[in-house]
Amino acid sequence: MNHEVSGMKEFSAGDIVTGKVVKIEEKQVLVDVGYKVEGIVPISELSSLHVEKASDVVNEGDELTLQVKKVEDDEIVLSKRAVDADQAWQDLEAKFESGEIFEAEVKDVVKGGLVVDIGLRGFIPASLVETYYVEDFEEYKGKSLSLKVVELDRDQNRVILSHRAVVEAEESTKKQEVLQSLEEGQVIEGTVQRLTDFGAFVNLGGIDGLVHISQLSHEHVEKASDVVEEGQTINVKVLSVDRDNERISLSLKATQPGPWHDLSSRVKSGEVVEGTVRRLVSFGAFVEVFPGVEGLVHISQISNRHIGTPGEVLEEGETVSVKILDVDENAKRLSLSMKELERDQAREEVKQYEKKEDDNSGFSLSDMIGDQLDKYKK
């Protein structure tokens, strides 16, 4: 039963009254509620949380709604905490039913979580603070958090709140927005979130996509950390989007110049380069002369002597010298020869020998052996 403060009133325990704070003492507050003596609000009845000083909660002149706890001729004891708690329970029950999100300030850090003042003591377990592990919660004290009620038990005076649930809901909404906005072929900026044996997960601003290890570079990659590192910002191309399963395939190498790009400016016909034999096939051998660039040494260009298979002369993994016959950057074709290199070397050896013989005798080797050298000069 509510009472207006006018004249002398008779009060009973449980009554709800209003009054003005007239004095703040160390452990109590005095309130004028129209009774023959000023009402006392003990410091323990000011808040559901621990209070060091009454002045931390109220100021002189404040109008308070209070519940009568005890009435005697020369004393009336009141509670602000009881009124706040009753109103808080009603508000929390409504928020619990509707799933409403609300703000509350962290008042204390205790073992196992955080305490907030919502008209009564609300508890946020450590596991419900964030979506990730938090080692030190001290920085949360005094911080305002968005919360949802996840458990209520009025009989046990139990209120469990969650900030994590709010964050997860926000992340889910953002994830769907990003997922719906992505299109195959799109180039987007992302942050490397974590590395695995099979590639790198890249955060696209709400959802992670996978750059498979085969899509990290045009070159062969042993492990993802050879190319990217966690926290790095990179541009990736969207290869595919599976919205039903929330899977996104990405490529880093598709955003970078390919190994064949501008190859004609790096190598010319007639040049000699070193390469590694990558594959042997019936018609020749594929030799990698630049990372990601393989050229064909046709079986007819492997040796000056007749061979039945490339394996008679070459082994996979072997390092060989080859001569560039032709470069077709657009078609990504590179023609190579080992036979031409052998001929060049033979011609050079003949020239050096002829020069030496001329210097010694005045007669050239060709004068002596004639047509036998013609096959190396052609």
Tab-separated table of C-alpha atoms in Angstrom:
chain	number	residue	atom	x	y	z
A	1	MET	CA	0.000	0.000	0.000
A	2	ASN	CA	1.465	3.342	-1.083
A	3	HIS	CA	1.466	6.349	1.258
A	4	GLU	CA	1.927	9.961	0.335
A	5	VAL	CA	4.155	11.903	2.646
A	6	SER	CA	1.709	14.365	4.240
A	7	GLY	CA	1.295	14.823	7.936
A	8	MET	CA	1.843	12.054	10.441
A	9	LYS	CA	1.255	8.643	9.006
A	10	GLU	CA	0.915	5.196	10.435
A	11	PHE	CA	3.138	2.593	8.740
A	12	SER	CA	3.326	-1.179	8.745
A	13	ALA	CA	6.082	-3.543	7.649
A	14	GLY	CA	5.885	-4.131	3.899
A	15	ASP	CA	4.403	-0.729	3.083
A	16	ILE	CA	5.891	1.204	0.156
A	17	VAL	CA	6.618	4.843	0.978
A	18	THR	CA	8.403	7.796	-0.574
A	19	GLY	CA	10.675	10.193	1.203
A	20	LYS	CA	13.494	12.696	0.892
A	21	VAL	CA	17.070	12.082	1.995
A	22	VAL	CA	17.812	14.589	4.769
A	23	LYS	CA	21.114	13.253	6.066
A	24	ILE	CA	23.819	10.824	4.981
A	25	GLU	CA	25.873	9.166	7.679
A	26	GLU	CA	28.691	6.646	7.380
A	27	LYS	CA	26.577	3.523	7.768
A	28	GLN	CA	23.037	4.764	7.201
A	29	VAL	CA	20.829	7.329	5.518
A	30	LEU	CA	18.076	9.352	7.197
A	31	VAL	CA	14.912	9.921	5.204
A	32	ASP	CA	11.859	12.076	5.914
A	33	VAL	CA	8.820	9.935	5.114
A	34	GLY	CA	6.291	11.927	7.213
A	35	TYR	CA	6.668	9.717	10.253
A	36	LYS	CA	7.140	11.118	13.747
A	37	VAL	CA	10.830	10.258	13.459
A	38	GLU	CA	13.091	10.184	10.452
A	39	GLY	CA	13.317	6.829	8.710
A	40	ILE	CA	16.588	4.901	8.733
A	41	VAL	CA	17.964	3.175	5.662
A	42	PRO	CA	20.929	1.013	6.800
A	43	ILE	CA	23.811	0.902	4.314
A	44	SER	CA	23.067	-2.799	3.723
A	45	GLU	CA	19.579	-1.838	2.503
A	46	LEU	CA	20.751	0.729	-0.032
A	47	SER	CA	21.824	-1.718	-2.712
A	48	SER	CA	21.936	-5.399	-3.556
A	49	LEU	CA	25.692	-4.997	-3.929
A	50	HIS	CA	28.310	-4.288	-1.306
A	51	VAL	CA	28.511	-0.549	-0.540
A	52	GLU	CA	31.510	1.106	1.130
A	53	LYS	CA	29.892	4.512	1.690
A	54	ALA	CA	26.234	5.516	1.669
A	55	SER	CA	27.167	8.608	-0.340
A	56	ASP	CA	28.203	6.307	-3.187
A	57	VAL	CA	24.528	5.441	-3.667
A	58	VAL	CA	22.420	8.494	-2.701
A	59	ASN	CA	22.739	12.233	-2.185
A	60	GLU	CA	20.992	14.593	0.200
A	61	GLY	CA	17.730	15.781	-1.305
A	62	ASP	CA	17.158	12.635	-3.354
A	63	GLU	CA	13.569	11.378	-3.516
A	64	LEU	CA	13.500	7.636	-2.764
A	65	THR	CA	10.867	4.940	-2.972
A	66	LEU	CA	11.321	2.612	-0.013
A	67	GLN	CA	9.830	-0.415	1.682
A	68	VAL	CA	9.106	-0.414	5.398
A	69	LYS	CA	11.068	-3.191	7.104
A	70	LYS	CA	10.361	-2.486	10.797
A	71	VAL	CA	8.225	0.036	12.730
A	72	GLU	CA	8.619	1.025	16.349
A	73	ASP	CA	7.512	4.118	18.272
A	74	ASP	CA	10.911	5.717	18.078
A	75	GLU	CA	12.276	4.060	14.947
A	76	ILE	CA	11.256	3.109	11.417
A	77	VAL	CA	13.638	1.039	9.310
A	78	LEU	CA	13.380	1.275	5.509
A	79	SER	CA	14.876	-0.491	2.487
A	80	LYS	CA	15.733	0.843	-0.931
A	81	ARG	CA	17.213	-2.516	-1.929
A	82	ALA	CA	13.875	-4.361	-1.515
A	83	VAL	CA	12.021	-1.938	-3.795
A	84	ASP	CA	14.768	-1.940	-6.402
A	85	ALA	CA	14.939	-5.740	-6.325
A	86	ASP	CA	11.201	-6.190	-6.754
A	87	GLN	CA	11.129	-3.819	-9.716
A	88	ALA	CA	14.264	-5.427	-11.115
A	89	TRP	CA	12.723	-8.904	-10.964
A	90	GLN	CA	9.722	-7.707	-12.918
A	91	ASP	CA	11.947	-6.039	-15.526
A	92	LEU	CA	14.219	-9.066	-15.794
A	93	GLU	CA	11.343	-11.477	-16.217
A	94	ALA	CA	10.047	-9.337	-19.088
A	95	LYS	CA	13.520	-9.150	-20.647
A	96	PHE	CA	13.980	-12.894	-20.242
A	97	GLU	CA	10.705	-13.603	-22.036
A	98	SER	CA	11.409	-11.178	-24.888
A	99	GLY	CA	15.150	-11.819	-25.204
A	100	GLU	CA	15.770	-8.099	-24.887
A	101	ILE	CA	19.353	-6.841	-24.863
A	102	PHE	CA	20.214	-4.205	-22.262
A	103	GLU	CA	23.243	-2.364	-20.893
A	104	ALA	CA	24.665	-2.714	-17.388
A	105	GLU	CA	27.876	-1.600	-15.706
A	106	VAL	CA	30.271	-4.096	-14.212
A	107	LYS	CA	30.523	-3.259	-10.514
A	108	ASP	CA	32.847	-5.961	-9.325
A	109	VAL	CA	35.176	-8.741	-10.447
A	110	VAL	CA	34.819	-11.907	-8.384
A	111	LYS	CA	36.074	-15.454	-8.602
A	112	GLY	CA	34.409	-17.059	-11.577
A	113	GLY	CA	33.048	-13.976	-13.300
A	114	LEU	CA	31.624	-10.454	-13.130
A	115	VAL	CA	28.944	-8.800	-10.980
A	116	VAL	CA	26.587	-6.091	-12.271
A	117	ASP	CA	23.999	-3.964	-10.498
A	118	ILE	CA	20.601	-4.245	-12.175
A	119	GLY	CA	18.542	-3.388	-9.129
A	120	LEU	CA	19.753	-6.665	-7.705
A	121	ARG	CA	22.914	-8.706	-8.034
A	122	GLY	CA	23.412	-10.044	-11.547
A	123	PHE	CA	26.201	-12.510	-12.269
A	124	ILE	CA	28.061	-13.051	-15.553
A	125	PRO	CA	30.056	-16.326	-15.420
A	126	ALA	CA	33.532	-16.116	-16.923
A	127	SER	CA	32.493	-18.475	-19.727
A	128	LEU	CA	29.674	-16.110	-20.712
A	129	VAL	CA	31.697	-12.895	-20.869
A	130	GLU	CA	33.297	-13.269	-24.306
A	131	THR	CA	33.467	-15.727	-27.194
A	132	TYR	CA	37.182	-16.125	-26.464
A	133	TYR	CA	39.237	-16.894	-23.364
A	134	VAL	CA	39.890	-13.920	-21.059
A	135	GLU	CA	42.810	-14.261	-18.685
A	136	ASP	CA	42.331	-11.084	-16.617
A	137	PHE	CA	38.885	-9.574	-15.993
A	138	GLU	CA	40.064	-6.522	-14.023
A	139	GLU	CA	39.798	-4.251	-17.042
A	140	TYR	CA	36.045	-4.971	-17.185
A	141	LYS	CA	35.356	-3.229	-13.868
A	142	GLY	CA	33.408	-0.033	-14.538
A	143	LYS	CA	32.810	-1.061	-18.145
A	144	SER	CA	29.306	-1.134	-19.592
A	145	LEU	CA	28.336	-4.403	-21.306
A	146	SER	CA	25.446	-5.446	-23.522
A	147	LEU	CA	23.694	-8.352	-21.816
A	148	LYS	CA	20.939	-10.935	-22.125
A	149	VAL	CA	19.242	-12.825	-19.320
A	150	VAL	CA	19.958	-16.547	-19.704
A	151	GLU	CA	18.724	-17.873	-16.349
A	152	LEU	CA	16.355	-16.600	-13.617
A	153	ASP	CA	15.423	-18.158	-10.266
A	154	ARG	CA	13.684	-15.759	-7.933
A	155	ASP	CA	13.414	-18.265	-5.098
A	156	GLN	CA	17.186	-18.760	-5.156
A	157	ASN	CA	17.811	-15.081	-5.933
A	158	ARG	CA	19.772	-16.270	-8.953
A	159	VAL	CA	20.286	-14.075	-12.009
A	160	ILE	CA	22.653	-15.311	-14.736
A	161	LEU	CA	23.508	-12.908	-17.545
A	162	SER	CA	25.516	-13.307	-20.740
A	163	HIS	CA	27.505	-10.888	-22.843
A	164	ARG	CA	28.747	-13.727	-24.996
A	165	ALA	CA	25.206	-14.482	-26.205
A	166	VAL	CA	24.900	-10.888	-27.431
A	167	VAL	CA	28.238	-11.045	-29.252
A	168	GLU	CA	27.379	-14.387	-30.853
A	169	ALA	CA	24.046	-13.053	-32.084
A	170	GLU	CA	25.749	-9.995	-33.556
A	171	GLU	CA	28.409	-12.139	-35.196
A	172	SER	CA	25.773	-14.452	-36.641
A	173	THR	CA	23.918	-11.502	-38.170
A	174	LYS	CA	27.119	-10.039	-39.564
A	175	LYS	CA	28.162	-13.440	-40.898
A	176	GLN	CA	24.942	-13.776	-42.863
A	177	GLU	CA	25.278	-10.255	-44.241
A	178	VAL	CA	28.805	-10.948	-45.484
A	179	LEU	CA	27.840	-14.397	-46.771
A	180	GLN	CA	25.014	-12.954	-48.838
A	181	SER	CA	27.202	-10.169	-50.239
A	182	LEU	CA	29.985	-12.427	-51.542
A	183	GLU	CA	30.130	-13.401	-55.200
A	184	GLU	CA	32.460	-15.720	-57.102
A	185	GLY	CA	35.301	-13.808	-58.724
A	186	GLN	CA	35.118	-10.973	-56.217
A	187	VAL	CA	38.402	-9.712	-54.741
A	188	ILE	CA	38.079	-8.779	-51.076
A	189	GLU	CA	40.373	-7.770	-48.241
A	190	GLY	CA	40.686	-10.076	-45.262
A	191	THR	CA	42.819	-10.848	-42.232
A	192	VAL	CA	44.664	-14.135	-41.769
A	193	GLN	CA	42.944	-15.673	-38.744
A	194	ARG	CA	44.756	-18.980	-38.297
A	195	LEU	CA	47.076	-21.335	-40.129
A	196	THR	CA	46.620	-25.073	-40.587
A	197	ASP	CA	48.437	-27.908	-42.353
A	198	PHE	CA	46.081	-27.572	-45.308
A	199	GLY	CA	45.951	-23.786	-45.687
A	200	ALA	CA	44.957	-20.517	-44.045
A	201	PHE	CA	41.618	-19.267	-42.723
A	202	VAL	CA	40.981	-15.634	-43.591
A	203	ASN	CA	38.422	-13.468	-41.782
A	204	LEU	CA	36.350	-11.458	-44.237
A	205	GLY	CA	34.716	-9.246	-41.638
A	206	GLY	CA	32.258	-11.643	-40.035
A	207	ILE	CA	32.998	-15.037	-41.519
A	208	ASP	CA	36.126	-17.046	-42.294
A	209	GLY	CA	37.023	-18.406	-45.700
A	210	LEU	CA	39.687	-21.001	-46.526
A	211	VAL	CA	42.679	-20.404	-48.742
A	212	HIS	CA	43.797	-23.955	-49.492
A	213	ILE	CA	47.568	-24.428	-49.469
A	214	SER	CA	47.441	-24.969	-53.239
A	215	GLN	CA	45.910	-21.486	-53.617
A	216	LEU	CA	48.486	-19.606	-51.545
A	217	SER	CA	51.100	-19.199	-54.266
A	218	HIS	CA	51.892	-20.027	-57.860
A	219	GLU	CA	54.946	-21.798	-56.475
A	220	HIS	CA	54.905	-25.054	-54.534
A	221	VAL	CA	54.214	-24.373	-50.839
A	222	GLU	CA	55.323	-26.730	-48.069
A	223	LYS	CA	53.508	-24.946	-45.253
A	224	ALA	CA	51.192	-21.915	-45.070
A	225	SER	CA	53.537	-19.997	-42.769
A	226	ASP	CA	56.032	-19.800	-45.646
A	227	VAL	CA	53.636	-17.412	-47.394
A	228	VAL	CA	51.399	-15.699	-44.803
A	229	GLU	CA	51.250	-15.087	-41.058
A	230	GLU	CA	48.430	-14.692	-38.555
A	231	GLY	CA	47.135	-11.125	-38.339
A	232	GLN	CA	48.343	-10.245	-41.842
A	233	THR	CA	45.964	-8.302	-44.108
A	234	ILE	CA	45.741	-9.741	-47.624
A	235	ASN	CA	43.590	-9.507	-50.750
A	236	VAL	CA	41.928	-12.757	-51.807
A	237	LYS	CA	39.711	-13.822	-54.665
A	238	VAL	CA	36.443	-15.640	-53.973
A	239	LEU	CA	36.490	-18.984	-55.779
A	240	SER	CA	33.175	-20.369	-54.497
A	241	VAL	CA	30.471	-19.655	-51.910
A	242	ASP	CA	28.401	-22.403	-50.266
A	243	ARG	CA	25.787	-20.413	-48.371
A	244	ASP	CA	23.932	-23.468	-47.063
A	245	ASN	CA	27.027	-24.847	-45.361
A	246	GLU	CA	28.647	-21.441	-44.805
A	247	ARG	CA	31.821	-22.425	-46.641
A	248	ILE	CA	33.917	-20.023	-48.677
A	249	SER	CA	36.851	-21.012	-50.875
A	250	LEU	CA	39.429	-18.299	-51.482
A	251	SER	CA	42.615	-17.827	-53.485
A	252	LEU	CA	45.597	-15.652	-52.765
A	253	LYS	CA	47.562	-16.637	-55.849
A	254	ALA	CA	44.690	-15.579	-58.128
A	255	THR	CA	45.264	-11.966	-57.022
A	256	GLN	CA	48.967	-12.085	-57.890
A	257	PRO	CA	50.786	-12.094	-61.243
A	258	GLY	CA	51.193	-15.652	-62.513
A	259	PRO	CA	54.570	-17.272	-63.071
A	260	TRP	CA	54.137	-16.807	-66.841
A	261	HIS	CA	53.443	-13.084	-66.493
A	262	ASP	CA	56.002	-11.001	-68.398
A	263	LEU	CA	58.089	-14.133	-69.055
A	264	SER	CA	59.201	-12.887	-72.477
A	265	SER	CA	61.038	-10.003	-70.821
A	266	ARG	CA	62.867	-12.374	-68.470
A	267	VAL	CA	64.077	-14.926	-70.965
A	268	LYS	CA	64.760	-14.936	-74.721
A	269	SER	CA	65.152	-17.584	-77.380
A	270	GLY	CA	68.722	-18.820	-77.528
A	271	GLU	CA	69.449	-18.312	-73.849
A	272	VAL	CA	70.736	-21.150	-71.687
A	273	VAL	CA	69.134	-21.699	-68.270
A	274	GLU	CA	69.166	-24.314	-65.544
A	275	GLY	CA	66.045	-26.233	-64.607
A	276	THR	CA	64.717	-29.247	-62.726
A	277	VAL	CA	63.209	-32.256	-64.457
A	278	ARG	CA	59.690	-32.473	-63.019
A	279	ARG	CA	57.992	-35.075	-65.221
A	280	LEU	CA	59.004	-37.668	-67.776
A	281	VAL	CA	56.459	-38.583	-70.455
A	282	SER	CA	56.658	-40.744	-73.557
A	283	PHE	CA	57.221	-37.749	-75.843
A	284	GLY	CA	59.731	-35.857	-73.732
A	285	ALA	CA	60.513	-34.233	-70.399
A	286	PHE	CA	58.989	-31.249	-68.615
A	287	VAL	CA	61.648	-29.066	-67.016
A	288	GLU	CA	60.861	-26.284	-64.528
A	289	VAL	CA	63.076	-23.319	-65.384
A	290	PHE	CA	61.344	-20.744	-63.160
A	291	PRO	CA	59.033	-21.348	-60.176
A	292	GLY	CA	55.758	-22.464	-61.738
A	293	VAL	CA	57.098	-22.311	-65.309
A	294	GLU	CA	57.718	-25.632	-67.039
A	295	GLY	CA	58.964	-26.097	-70.563
A	296	LEU	CA	59.004	-29.186	-72.765
A	297	VAL	CA	62.172	-30.835	-73.968
A	298	HIS	CA	60.787	-32.971	-76.786
A	299	ILE	CA	62.321	-36.453	-76.989
A	300	SER	CA	63.942	-35.400	-80.257
A	301	GLN	CA	65.667	-32.548	-78.398
A	302	ILE	CA	67.038	-34.553	-75.467
A	303	SER	CA	70.137	-36.086	-77.040
A	304	ASN	CA	72.154	-36.158	-80.249
A	305	ARG	CA	71.923	-39.922	-80.208
A	306	HIS	CA	68.700	-41.823	-80.787
A	307	ILE	CA	66.832	-42.753	-77.587
A	308	GLY	CA	63.697	-44.819	-77.087
A	309	THR	CA	62.461	-43.096	-73.907
A	310	PRO	CA	63.452	-39.920	-71.998
A	311	GLY	CA	64.216	-42.105	-68.992
A	312	GLU	CA	67.324	-43.458	-70.783
A	313	VAL	CA	68.957	-40.065	-70.287
A	314	LEU	CA	67.036	-38.202	-67.585
A	315	GLU	CA	65.625	-38.704	-64.071
A	316	GLU	CA	62.888	-36.758	-62.325
A	317	GLY	CA	64.351	-34.257	-59.882
A	318	GLU	CA	67.589	-33.974	-61.853
A	319	THR	CA	69.040	-30.514	-62.512
A	320	VAL	CA	69.887	-29.914	-66.167
A	321	SER	CA	70.958	-27.099	-68.447
A	322	VAL	CA	68.647	-26.359	-71.375
A	323	LYS	CA	68.553	-23.964	-74.292
A	324	ILE	CA	65.443	-21.854	-74.935
A	325	LEU	CA	64.071	-22.538	-78.407
A	326	ASP	CA	60.802	-20.638	-78.267
A	327	VAL	CA	58.772	-18.582	-75.737
A	328	ASP	CA	54.972	-18.244	-76.121
A	329	GLU	CA	53.814	-16.314	-73.076
A	330	ASN	CA	50.150	-16.136	-74.098
A	331	ALA	CA	49.850	-19.860	-74.750
A	332	LYS	CA	52.076	-20.627	-71.724
A	333	ARG	CA	54.371	-22.762	-73.846
A	334	LEU	CA	58.126	-22.979	-73.579
A	335	SER	CA	60.176	-25.115	-75.984
A	336	LEU	CA	63.526	-26.319	-74.689
A	337	SER	CA	66.449	-28.308	-76.016
A	338	MET	CA	69.318	-30.235	-74.516
A	339	LYS	CA	70.525	-31.467	-77.914
A	340	GLU	CA	71.056	-27.924	-79.173
A	341	LEU	CA	73.104	-27.200	-76.100
A	342	GLU	CA	75.235	-30.266	-76.786
A	343	ARG	CA	75.781	-29.089	-80.370
A	344	ASP	CA	76.690	-25.599	-79.195
A	345	GLN	CA	79.171	-27.038	-76.752
A	346	ALA	CA	80.648	-29.313	-79.446
A	347	ARG	CA	81.004	-26.387	-81.865
A	348	GLU	CA	82.756	-24.366	-79.181
A	349	GLU	CA	85.100	-27.247	-78.409
A	350	VAL	CA	85.939	-27.562	-82.140
A	351	LYS	CA	86.628	-23.835	-82.381
A	352	GLN	CA	88.901	-23.929	-79.366
A	353	TYR	CA	90.760	-26.963	-80.719
A	354	GLU	CA	91.134	-25.397	-84.178
A	355	LYS	CA	92.508	-22.239	-82.643
A	356	LYS	CA	95.023	-24.216	-80.613
A	357	GLU	CA	96.104	-26.259	-83.650
A	358	ASP	CA	96.415	-23.148	-85.825
A	359	ASP	CA	98.625	-21.558	-83.225
A	360	ASN	CA	100.843	-24.649	-83.025
A	361	SER	CA	101.142	-25.841	-86.644
A	362	GLY	CA	99.395	-23.479	-88.943
A	363	PHE	CA	97.003	-26.272	-89.969
A	364	SER	CA	93.403	-26.411	-88.773
A	365	LEU	CA	91.715	-29.520	-87.520
A	366	SER	CA	89.205	-29.227	-90.363
A	367	ASP	CA	92.043	-29.413	-92.841
A	368	MET	CA	92.985	-32.764	-91.321
A	369	ILE	CA	89.664	-34.468	-90.663
A	370	GLY	CA	87.458	-32.555	-93.137
A	371	ASP	CA	83.857	-33.610	-93.387
A	372	GLN	CA	83.805	-35.459	-90.072
A	373	LEU	CA	83.248	-32.128	-88.275
A	374	ASP	CA	80.435	-30.960	-90.532
A	375	LYS	CA	77.748	-32.617	-88.452
A	376	TYR	CA	78.658	-30.423	-85.462
A	377	LYS	CA	78.820	-27.242	-87.516
A	378	LYS	CA	75.385	-27.541	-89.084
